[in-house]
CSV table of C-alpha atoms in Angstrom, one decimal:
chain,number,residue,atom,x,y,z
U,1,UNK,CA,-63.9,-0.2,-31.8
U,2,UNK,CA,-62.3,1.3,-28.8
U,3,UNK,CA,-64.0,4.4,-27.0
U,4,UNK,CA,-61.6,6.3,-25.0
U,5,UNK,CA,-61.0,9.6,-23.4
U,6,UNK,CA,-59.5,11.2,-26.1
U,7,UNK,CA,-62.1,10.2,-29.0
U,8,UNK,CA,-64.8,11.5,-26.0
U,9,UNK,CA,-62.9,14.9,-26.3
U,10,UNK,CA,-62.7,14.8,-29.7
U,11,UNK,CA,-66.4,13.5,-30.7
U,12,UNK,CA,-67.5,17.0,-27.9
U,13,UNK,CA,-65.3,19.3,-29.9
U,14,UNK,CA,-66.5,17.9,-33.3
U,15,UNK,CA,-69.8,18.7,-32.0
U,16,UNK,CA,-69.5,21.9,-31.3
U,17,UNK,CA,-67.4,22.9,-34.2
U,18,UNK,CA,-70.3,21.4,-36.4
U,19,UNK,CA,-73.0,23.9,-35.2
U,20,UNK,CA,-74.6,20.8,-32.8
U,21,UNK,CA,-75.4,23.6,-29.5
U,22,UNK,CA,-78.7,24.4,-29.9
U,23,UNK,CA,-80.6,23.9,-26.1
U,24,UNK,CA,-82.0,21.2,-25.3
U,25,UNK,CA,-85.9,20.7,-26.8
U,26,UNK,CA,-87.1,19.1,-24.1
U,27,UNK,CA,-85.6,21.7,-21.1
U,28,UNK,CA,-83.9,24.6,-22.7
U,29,UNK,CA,-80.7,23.6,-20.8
U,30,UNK,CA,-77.3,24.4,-23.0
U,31,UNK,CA,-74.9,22.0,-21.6
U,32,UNK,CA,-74.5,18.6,-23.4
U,33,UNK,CA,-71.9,15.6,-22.7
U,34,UNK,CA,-71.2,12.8,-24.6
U,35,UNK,CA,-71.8,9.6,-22.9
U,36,UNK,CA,-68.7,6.8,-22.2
U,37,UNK,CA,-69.6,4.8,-25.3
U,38,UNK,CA,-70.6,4.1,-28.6
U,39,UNK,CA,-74.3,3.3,-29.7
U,40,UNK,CA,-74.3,1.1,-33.2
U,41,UNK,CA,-77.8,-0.3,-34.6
U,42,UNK,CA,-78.0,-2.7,-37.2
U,43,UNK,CA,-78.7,-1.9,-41.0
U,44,UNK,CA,-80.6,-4.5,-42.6
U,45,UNK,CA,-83.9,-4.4,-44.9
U,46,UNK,CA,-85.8,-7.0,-43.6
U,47,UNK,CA,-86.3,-6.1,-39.5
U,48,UNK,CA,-86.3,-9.7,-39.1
U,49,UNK,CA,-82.9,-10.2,-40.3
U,50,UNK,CA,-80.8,-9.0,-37.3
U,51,UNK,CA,-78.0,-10.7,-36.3
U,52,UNK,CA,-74.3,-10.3,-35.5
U,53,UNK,CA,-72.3,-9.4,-38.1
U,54,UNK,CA,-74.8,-7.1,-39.8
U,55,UNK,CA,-73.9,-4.0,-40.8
U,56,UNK,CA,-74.2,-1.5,-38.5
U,57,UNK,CA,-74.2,2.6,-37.9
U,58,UNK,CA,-71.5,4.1,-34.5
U,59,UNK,CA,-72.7,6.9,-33.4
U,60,UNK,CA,-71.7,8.7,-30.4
U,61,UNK,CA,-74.8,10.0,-27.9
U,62,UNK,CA,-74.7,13.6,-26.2
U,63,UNK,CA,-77.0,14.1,-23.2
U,64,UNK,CA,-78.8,17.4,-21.9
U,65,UNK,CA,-76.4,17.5,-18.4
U,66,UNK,CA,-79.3,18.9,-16.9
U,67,UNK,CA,-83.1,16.5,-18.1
U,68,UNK,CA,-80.4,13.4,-20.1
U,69,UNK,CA,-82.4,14.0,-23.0
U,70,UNK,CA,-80.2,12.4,-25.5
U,71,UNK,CA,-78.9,12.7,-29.5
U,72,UNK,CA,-77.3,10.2,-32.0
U,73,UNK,CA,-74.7,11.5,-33.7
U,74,UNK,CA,-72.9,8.8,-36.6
U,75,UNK,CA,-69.2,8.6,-36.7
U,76,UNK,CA,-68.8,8.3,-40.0
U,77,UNK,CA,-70.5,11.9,-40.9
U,78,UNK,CA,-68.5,13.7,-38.3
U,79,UNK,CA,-65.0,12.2,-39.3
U,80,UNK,CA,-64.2,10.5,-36.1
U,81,UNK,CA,-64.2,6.9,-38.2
U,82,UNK,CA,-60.2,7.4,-38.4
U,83,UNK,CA,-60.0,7.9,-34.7
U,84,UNK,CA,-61.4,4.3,-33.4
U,85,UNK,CA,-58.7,1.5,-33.9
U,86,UNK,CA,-59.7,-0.8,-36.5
U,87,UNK,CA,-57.6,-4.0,-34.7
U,88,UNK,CA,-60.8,-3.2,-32.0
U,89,UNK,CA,-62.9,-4.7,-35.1
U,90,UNK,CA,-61.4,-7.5,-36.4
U,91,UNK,CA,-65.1,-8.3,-38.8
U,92,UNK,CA,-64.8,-5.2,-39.7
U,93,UNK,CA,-68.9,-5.5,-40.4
U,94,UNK,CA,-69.6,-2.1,-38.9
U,95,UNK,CA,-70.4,0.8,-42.0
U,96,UNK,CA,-71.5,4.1,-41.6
């Protein structure tokens, strides 16, 4: 999956669209960012069974600008899924 400066500006305006402004709980600060990147855990059952190729949940993270506290947000449920290139995942393991 490719992350670039485009889906960055898309994931931030998807954000705030979605309601996703409220300050910051640890700070009270109201400016966010989302960070250059994707975060994807595994999906498994058994914690034991984590490995390459498991399934797996892309979510973009937005940081307070001002403390870095930070939120996950998943791909899927915003609608950005469309907007990473699916060559960039040739397994194509990665649900959400």
């Amino acid at each position: 999956m490719a992350f670039t400066p485009e889906f960055r500006a898309k994931a931030e305006a998807t954000l705030r669209e979605r309601g996703a402004t409220n300050p910051c709980t640890r700070c009270g600060h109201t400016t966010f960012g989302v960070l250059d990147g994707l975060f994807a855990p595994f999906l498994n059952q058994e914690p034991v069974a984590l490995c390459p190729g498991s399934p797996c949940v892309p979510m973009v993270v937005a940081a307070c600008t001002n403390c870095g506290h930070t939120w996950m947000h998943a791909v899927g449920v915003l609608g950005l899924m469309k907007d990473l290139k699916p060559d960039d995942n040739p397994t194509g393991k990665c649900e959400t």
